[in-house]
mmCIF file of C-alpha atoms in Angstrom:
data_model
loop_
_atom_site.group_PDB
_atom_site.id
_atom_site.type_symbol
_atom_site.label_atom_id
_atom_site.label_comp_id
_atom_site.label_asym_id
_atom_site.label_seq_id
_atom_site.Cartn_x
_atom_site.Cartn_y
_atom_site.Cartn_z
ATOM 1 C CA UNK C 1 50.418 -43.461 36.894
ATOM 2 C CA UNK C 2 50.865 -46.164 34.237
ATOM 3 C CA UNK C 3 54.035 -46.045 32.088
ATOM 4 C CA UNK C 4 53.842 -44.806 28.502
ATOM 5 C CA UNK C 5 54.937 -48.195 27.142
ATOM 6 C CA UNK C 6 51.564 -49.437 28.409
ATOM 7 C CA UNK C 7 49.275 -46.444 27.893
ATOM 8 C CA UNK C 8 50.303 -45.798 24.277
ATOM 9 C CA UNK C 9 49.323 -49.229 22.870
ATOM 10 C CA UNK C 10 46.158 -49.135 24.983
ATOM 11 C CA UNK C 11 45.186 -45.768 23.545
ATOM 12 C CA UNK C 12 46.027 -46.778 19.963
ATOM 13 C CA UNK C 13 43.633 -49.708 20.203
ATOM 14 C CA UNK C 14 40.876 -47.832 22.014
ATOM 15 C CA UNK C 15 41.057 -44.963 19.522
ATOM 16 C CA UNK C 16 40.349 -47.390 16.676
ATOM 17 C CA UNK C 17 37.048 -48.341 18.381
ATOM 18 C CA UNK C 18 35.785 -44.775 18.778
ATOM 19 C CA UNK C 19 33.579 -43.113 16.163
ATOM 20 C CA UNK C 20 34.904 -40.049 14.393
ATOM 21 C CA UNK C 21 33.591 -36.783 15.789
ATOM 22 C CA UNK C 22 34.127 -33.280 14.346
ATOM 23 C CA UNK C 23 35.970 -30.812 16.542
ATOM 24 C CA UNK C 24 33.036 -28.413 16.239
ATOM 25 C CA UNK C 25 29.414 -29.516 16.010
ATOM 26 C CA UNK C 26 28.213 -28.809 12.437
ATOM 27 C CA UNK C 27 24.659 -27.940 13.552
ATOM 28 C CA UNK C 28 25.630 -25.251 16.013
ATOM 29 C CA UNK C 29 23.679 -22.074 15.007
ATOM 30 C CA UNK C 30 26.672 -19.757 15.485
ATOM 31 C CA UNK C 31 29.458 -22.185 14.682
ATOM 32 C CA UNK C 32 31.640 -20.640 17.338
ATOM 33 C CA UNK C 33 31.168 -22.759 20.437
ATOM 34 C CA UNK C 34 34.063 -24.357 22.300
ATOM 35 C CA UNK C 35 35.813 -27.289 20.576
ATOM 36 C CA UNK C 36 35.066 -30.828 21.648
ATOM 37 C CA UNK C 37 37.340 -32.221 24.361
ATOM 38 C CA UNK C 38 39.809 -34.715 22.904
ATOM 39 C CA UNK C 39 39.065 -38.396 23.500
ATOM 40 C CA UNK C 40 42.708 -38.878 24.498
ATOM 41 C CA UNK C 41 42.291 -36.475 27.406
ATOM 42 C CA UNK C 42 39.213 -38.378 28.591
ATOM 43 C CA UNK C 43 41.034 -41.707 28.294
ATOM 44 C CA UNK C 44 43.923 -40.451 30.416
ATOM 45 C CA UNK C 45 41.464 -39.160 33.009
ATOM 46 C CA UNK C 46 39.714 -42.528 33.149
ATOM 47 C CA UNK C 47 43.016 -44.295 33.742
ATOM 48 C CA UNK C 48 43.766 -41.851 36.558
ATOM 49 C CA UNK C 49 40.331 -42.440 38.076
ATOM 50 C CA UNK C 50 40.841 -46.185 37.862
ATOM 51 C CA UNK C 51 44.300 -46.126 39.370
ATOM 52 C CA UNK C 52 43.835 -43.570 42.150
ATOM 53 C CA UNK C 53 40.160 -44.126 42.999
ATOM 54 C CA UNK C 54 39.454 -40.419 43.455
ATOM 55 C CA UNK C 55 36.221 -38.621 42.609
ATOM 56 C CA UNK C 56 35.387 -37.109 39.221
ATOM 57 C CA UNK C 57 35.508 -33.639 40.749
ATOM 58 C CA UNK C 58 38.991 -34.272 42.152
ATOM 59 C CA UNK C 59 40.406 -35.397 38.800
ATOM 60 C CA UNK C 60 38.763 -32.621 36.760
ATOM 61 C CA UNK C 61 40.904 -29.621 35.811
ATOM 62 C CA UNK C 62 41.152 -26.965 33.110
ATOM 63 C CA UNK C 63 41.373 -29.618 30.362
ATOM 64 C CA UNK C 64 37.931 -31.111 31.054
ATOM 65 C CA UNK C 65 35.166 -31.080 33.643
ATOM 66 C CA UNK C 66 33.756 -33.929 35.732
ATOM 67 C CA UNK C 67 30.522 -33.786 33.715
ATOM 68 C CA UNK C 68 32.424 -34.225 30.452
ATOM 69 C CA UNK C 69 34.222 -37.298 31.810
ATOM 70 C CA UNK C 70 30.929 -38.867 32.911
ATOM 71 C CA UNK C 71 29.147 -38.065 29.647
ATOM 72 C CA UNK C 72 31.959 -39.459 27.497
ATOM 73 C CA UNK C 73 32.162 -42.557 29.732
ATOM 74 C CA UNK C 74 28.420 -43.168 29.302
ATOM 75 C CA UNK C 75 28.711 -42.688 25.550
ATOM 76 C CA UNK C 76 31.483 -45.282 25.317
ATOM 77 C CA UNK C 77 29.475 -47.705 27.456
ATOM 78 C CA UNK C 78 26.469 -47.369 25.136
ATOM 79 C CA UNK C 79 28.721 -48.089 22.147
ATOM 80 C CA UNK C 80 30.153 -51.183 23.861
ATOM 81 C CA UNK C 81 33.687 -49.805 23.631
ATOM 82 C CA UNK C 82 34.955 -51.119 26.974
ATOM 83 C CA UNK C 83 33.665 -54.671 26.464
ATOM 84 C CA UNK C 84 35.135 -54.824 22.958
ATOM 85 C CA UNK C 85 38.397 -53.298 24.206
ATOM 86 C CA UNK C 86 38.824 -56.056 26.773
ATOM 87 C CA UNK C 87 37.930 -58.736 24.202
ATOM 88 C CA UNK C 88 40.552 -57.467 21.743
ATOM 89 C CA UNK C 89 43.181 -57.507 24.508
ATOM 90 C CA UNK C 90 42.334 -61.153 25.247
ATOM 91 C CA UNK C 91 42.439 -62.102 21.564
ATOM 92 C CA UNK C 92 45.812 -60.404 21.144
ATOM 93 C CA UNK C 93 47.242 -62.168 24.184
ATOM 94 C CA UNK C 94 45.922 -65.511 22.970
ATOM 95 C CA UNK C 95 47.398 -64.993 19.492
ATOM 96 C CA UNK C 96 50.871 -63.911 20.657
ATOM 97 C CA UNK C 97 51.380 -65.739 23.961
ATOM 98 C CA UNK C 98 48.472 -68.159 24.266
ATOM 99 C CA UNK C 99 45.786 -68.456 26.917
ATOM 100 C CA UNK C 100 46.073 -71.485 29.207
ATOM 101 C CA UNK C 101 42.436 -72.519 28.891
ATOM 102 C CA UNK C 102 42.796 -76.121 30.012
ATOM 103 C CA UNK C 103 43.424 -74.857 33.569
ATOM 104 C CA UNK C 104 40.783 -72.432 34.861
ATOM 105 C CA UNK C 105 40.600 -70.924 38.350
ATOM 106 C CA UNK C 106 37.485 -69.356 39.896
ATOM 107 C CA UNK C 107 37.226 -67.550 43.218
ATOM 108 C CA UNK C 108 35.307 -64.749 44.894
ATOM 109 C CA UNK C 109 36.616 -61.499 46.331
ATOM 110 C CA UNK C 110 34.827 -58.981 48.559
ATOM 111 C CA UNK C 111 35.571 -55.265 48.370
ATOM 112 C CA UNK C 112 34.008 -52.164 49.877
ATOM 113 C CA UNK C 113 31.085 -50.352 48.242
ATOM 114 C CA UNK C 114 30.394 -47.350 50.517
ATOM 115 C CA UNK C 115 27.863 -45.858 48.124
ATOM 116 C CA UNK C 116 25.717 -48.978 47.820
ATOM 117 C CA UNK C 117 24.198 -49.482 44.400
ATOM 118 C CA UNK C 118 22.681 -52.151 42.183
ATOM 119 C CA UNK C 119 25.125 -54.939 43.066
ATOM 120 C CA UNK C 120 25.984 -54.203 46.694
ATOM 121 C CA UNK C 121 24.994 -55.986 49.890
ATOM 122 C CA UNK C 122 25.811 -56.290 53.580
ATOM 123 C CA UNK C 123 29.408 -57.460 53.868
ATOM 124 C CA UNK C 124 29.947 -60.371 56.298
ATOM 125 C CA UNK C 125 33.615 -59.366 56.729
ATOM 126 C CA UNK C 126 33.078 -55.631 57.276
ATOM 127 C CA UNK C 127 30.525 -55.334 60.108
ATOM 128 C CA UNK C 128 27.553 -55.395 57.765
ATOM 129 C CA UNK C 129 28.636 -52.372 55.734
ATOM 130 C CA UNK C 130 27.872 -52.234 52.032
ATOM 131 C CA UNK C 131 30.205 -54.389 49.947
ATOM 132 C CA UNK C 132 30.663 -55.813 46.458
ATOM 133 C CA UNK C 133 31.564 -59.394 45.571
ATOM 134 C CA UNK C 134 33.051 -60.462 42.275
ATOM 135 C CA UNK C 135 33.281 -64.076 41.177
ATOM 136 C CA UNK C 136 36.383 -63.896 38.985
ATOM 137 C CA UNK C 137 37.690 -66.430 36.484
ATOM 138 C CA UNK C 138 41.240 -66.611 35.131
ATOM 139 C CA UNK C 139 43.259 -68.842 32.856
ATOM 140 C CA UNK C 140 46.176 -70.947 34.071
ATOM 141 C CA UNK C 141 48.503 -67.936 34.186
ATOM 142 C CA UNK C 142 46.088 -65.494 35.811
ATOM 143 C CA UNK C 143 44.739 -63.554 32.827
ATOM 144 C CA UNK C 144 41.210 -62.367 33.757
ATOM 145 C CA UNK C 145 38.617 -64.035 31.538
ATOM 146 C CA UNK C 146 35.422 -62.686 33.067
ATOM 147 C CA UNK C 147 33.501 -61.987 36.228
ATOM 148 C CA UNK C 148 30.071 -62.015 37.834
ATOM 149 C CA UNK C 149 29.222 -59.125 40.179
ATOM 150 C CA UNK C 150 26.889 -59.468 43.165
ATOM 151 C CA UNK C 151 26.323 -58.205 46.675
ATOM 152 C CA UNK C 152 28.895 -59.054 49.335
ATOM 153 C CA UNK C 153 26.294 -61.142 51.193
ATOM 154 C CA UNK C 154 26.085 -63.690 48.355
ATOM 155 C CA UNK C 155 27.900 -67.007 48.825
ATOM 156 C CA UNK C 156 30.518 -68.053 46.273
ATOM 157 C CA UNK C 157 28.745 -71.281 45.302
ATOM 158 C CA UNK C 158 25.601 -69.807 43.636
ATOM 159 C CA UNK C 159 27.793 -67.427 41.626
ATOM 160 C CA UNK C 160 29.759 -70.315 40.110
ATOM 161 C CA UNK C 161 27.009 -71.257 37.635
ATOM 162 C CA UNK C 162 27.075 -68.032 35.544
ATOM 163 C CA UNK C 163 30.847 -67.533 35.831
ATOM 164 C CA UNK C 164 32.045 -70.314 33.435
ATOM 165 C CA UNK C 165 29.475 -69.096 30.901
ATOM 166 C CA UNK C 166 31.943 -66.273 30.159
ATOM 167 C CA UNK C 167 34.095 -68.909 28.425
ATOM 168 C CA UNK C 168 31.641 -68.940 25.519
ATOM 169 C CA UNK C 169 33.065 -65.601 24.305
ATOM 170 C CA UNK C 170 36.554 -67.076 23.860
ATOM 171 C CA UNK C 171 35.847 -69.245 20.832
ATOM 172 C CA UNK C 172 37.077 -72.854 20.534
ATOM 173 C CA UNK C 173 37.979 -74.373 23.899
ATOM 174 C CA UNK C 174 40.097 -77.405 24.864
ATOM 175 C CA UNK C 175 38.256 -80.689 25.222
ATOM 176 C CA UNK C 176 39.564 -81.233 28.752
ATOM 177 C CA UNK C 177 39.202 -78.236 31.098
ATOM 178 C CA UNK C 178 40.002 -78.391 34.811
ATOM 179 C CA UNK C 179 38.443 -75.804 37.129
ATOM 180 C CA UNK C 180 40.346 -75.110 40.362
ATOM 181 C CA UNK C 181 38.192 -74.089 43.326
ATOM 182 C CA UNK C 182 38.660 -73.545 47.048
ATOM 183 C CA UNK C 183 36.865 -75.329 49.893
ATOM 184 C CA UNK C 184 33.907 -72.942 49.723
ATOM 185 C CA UNK C 185 32.756 -74.827 46.614
ATOM 186 C CA UNK C 186 33.145 -78.292 48.166
ATOM 187 C CA UNK C 187 29.655 -79.709 47.586
ATOM 188 C CA UNK C 188 27.866 -82.254 45.411
ATOM 189 C CA UNK C 189 25.905 -79.429 43.785
ATOM 190 C CA UNK C 190 29.138 -77.842 42.539
ATOM 191 C CA UNK C 191 30.410 -81.144 41.146
ATOM 192 C CA UNK C 192 27.092 -81.755 39.372
ATOM 193 C CA UNK C 193 27.193 -78.236 37.913
ATOM 194 C CA UNK C 194 30.687 -78.735 36.508
ATOM 195 C CA UNK C 195 29.780 -82.169 35.165
ATOM 196 C CA UNK C 196 26.793 -80.722 33.275
ATOM 197 C CA UNK C 197 29.144 -78.308 31.513
ATOM 198 C CA UNK C 198 31.724 -80.990 30.736
ATOM 199 C CA UNK C 199 34.265 -79.486 33.134
ATOM 200 C CA UNK C 200 36.501 -81.296 35.602
ATOM 201 C CA UNK C 201 36.690 -79.835 39.092
ATOM 202 C CA UNK C 202 39.692 -79.825 41.369
ATOM 203 C CA UNK C 203 38.130 -78.671 44.604
ATOM 204 C CA UNK C 204 39.861 -78.202 47.952
ATOM 205 C CA UNK C 205 38.261 -80.267 50.715
ATOM 206 C CA UNK C 206 36.871 -78.693 53.843
ATOM 207 C CA UNK C 207 38.939 -79.330 56.936
ATOM 208 C CA UNK C 208 42.215 -79.852 55.113
ATOM 209 C CA UNK C 209 45.072 -77.363 55.090
ATOM 210 C CA UNK C 210 44.872 -75.127 52.030
ATOM 211 C CA UNK C 211 48.595 -74.948 51.089
ATOM 212 C CA UNK C 212 48.718 -78.716 50.582
ATOM 213 C CA UNK C 213 45.956 -78.619 47.980
ATOM 214 C CA UNK C 214 46.400 -75.082 46.586
ATOM 215 C CA UNK C 215 47.435 -76.417 43.139
ATOM 216 C CA UNK C 216 46.676 -73.778 40.478
ATOM 217 C CA UNK C 217 44.158 -71.741 42.487
ATOM 218 C CA UNK C 218 46.673 -69.094 43.508
ATOM 219 C CA UNK C 219 46.575 -67.595 40.024
ATOM 220 C CA UNK C 220 43.072 -66.195 40.512
ATOM 221 C CA UNK C 221 44.000 -64.890 43.972
ATOM 222 C CA UNK C 222 46.952 -63.044 42.455
ATOM 223 C CA UNK C 223 44.657 -61.580 39.799
ATOM 224 C CA UNK C 224 42.318 -60.300 42.520
ATOM 225 C CA UNK C 225 45.340 -58.528 44.000
ATOM 226 C CA UNK C 226 46.176 -57.053 40.573
ATOM 227 C CA UNK C 227 42.611 -55.748 40.260
ATOM 228 C CA UNK C 228 42.564 -54.363 43.797
ATOM 229 C CA UNK C 229 45.683 -52.337 42.943
ATOM 230 C CA UNK C 230 43.237 -50.175 40.974
ATOM 231 C CA UNK C 231 41.753 -48.273 43.894
ATOM 232 C CA UNK C 232 38.470 -47.604 42.126
ATOM 233 C CA UNK C 233 37.796 -51.363 42.169
ATOM 234 C CA UNK C 234 39.048 -51.948 45.723
ATOM 235 C CA UNK C 235 36.669 -49.266 47.017
ATOM 236 C CA UNK C 236 33.797 -48.895 44.581
ATOM 237 C CA UNK C 237 31.682 -45.736 44.738
ATOM 238 C CA UNK C 238 29.845 -46.373 41.472
ATOM 239 C CA UNK C 239 26.208 -47.404 41.843
ATOM 240 C CA UNK C 240 25.271 -48.647 38.370
ATOM 241 C CA UNK C 241 26.217 -52.136 37.205
ATOM 242 C CA UNK C 242 27.080 -50.989 33.687
ATOM 243 C CA UNK C 243 29.599 -48.452 35.002
ATOM 244 C CA UNK C 244 31.204 -50.967 37.383
ATOM 245 C CA UNK C 245 31.486 -53.524 34.570
ATOM 246 C CA UNK C 246 33.118 -50.907 32.342
ATOM 247 C CA UNK C 247 35.675 -50.158 35.064
ATOM 248 C CA UNK C 248 36.505 -53.844 35.387
ATOM 249 C CA UNK C 249 36.767 -54.236 31.604
ATOM 250 C CA UNK C 250 39.238 -51.364 31.426
ATOM 251 C CA UNK C 251 41.276 -52.748 34.345
ATOM 252 C CA UNK C 252 41.281 -56.257 32.838
ATOM 253 C CA UNK C 253 42.500 -54.863 29.517
ATOM 254 C CA UNK C 254 45.368 -53.087 31.305
ATOM 255 C CA UNK C 255 46.297 -56.274 33.195
ATOM 256 C CA UNK C 256 46.156 -58.373 30.018
ATOM 257 C CA UNK C 257 48.263 -56.005 27.905
ATOM 258 C CA UNK C 258 50.771 -55.562 30.724
ATOM 259 C CA UNK C 259 51.172 -59.348 31.002
ATOM 260 C CA UNK C 260 51.424 -59.571 27.213
ATOM 261 C CA UNK C 261 54.299 -57.047 27.120
ATOM 262 C CA UNK C 262 56.108 -58.783 29.973
ATOM 263 C CA UNK C 263 55.938 -62.241 28.417
ATOM 264 C CA UNK C 264 56.459 -61.185 24.800
ATOM 265 C CA UNK C 265 59.553 -59.171 25.777
ATOM 266 C CA UNK C 266 61.556 -62.423 25.869
ATOM 267 C CA UNK C 267 60.311 -63.801 22.547
ATOM 268 C CA UNK C 268 59.378 -60.889 20.262
ATOM 269 C CA UNK C 269 60.816 -57.647 18.921
ATOM 270 C CA UNK C 270 58.894 -54.469 18.075
ATOM 271 C CA UNK C 271 59.711 -50.795 17.576
ATOM 272 C CA UNK C 272 58.554 -49.593 20.990
ATOM 273 C CA UNK C 273 59.906 -52.596 22.891
ATOM 274 C CA UNK C 274 61.281 -51.550 26.325
ATOM 275 C CA UNK C 275 65.052 -51.732 26.657
ATOM 276 C CA UNK C 276 64.713 -53.456 30.009
ATOM 277 C CA UNK C 277 62.449 -56.270 31.100
ATOM 278 C CA UNK C 278 59.158 -54.622 32.210
#
């Protein structure tokens, strides 16, 4: 499970985004029904689901049921809590440490999707089984900036066009942005696409050894590994796009805040600062 030095600041921020709810529903005719399950319990359960990748039934216990977890998750999705949560984590990281936005890396990653769903497809690397592809984008350090989800049978190149559009949510951008891509994007169409958006592309050439021209692309590959450490993303059983996006937003917020604590530990002091380097 995640350490308290990480879960506590995450919960404090998420709690500020949740609407206030009475412990007992005021319109109940008898006024004696069971109290509402605490949002903190649901948040901890969602982190456990994300980390361990188990089913809702497996994580449910006497504190809350699987149905309650799903209902509260859907409520938070409708309110846009997860998307806003991830955005606040990015803004905090940018304010304290600083996003490296002049160096962007984009790459695709295929994971399993045994249950199929809205954004699944036949995986070319898993004997045609159902799989999920994400076209992820990171800054120059590896902080996840956004993603585009599609079926595993989609090629990386067509997914490049909507991926940089996620930069529009980050506010003012540097005038000179370099996008690092692997050899799968080596085409005139990709170069024209980047040129239309005012971006410079550093693209690996087909037929040349990757380590020689890896440059800054390894950051996004490391971020894919960080995301796949959350087993619910590495093996996705969710079928709806909104739920999968919410899971990625929560994971990205955890990754961003964890990186923020690690880097700020050397330059900042705060009351709950870990005694040792995290």
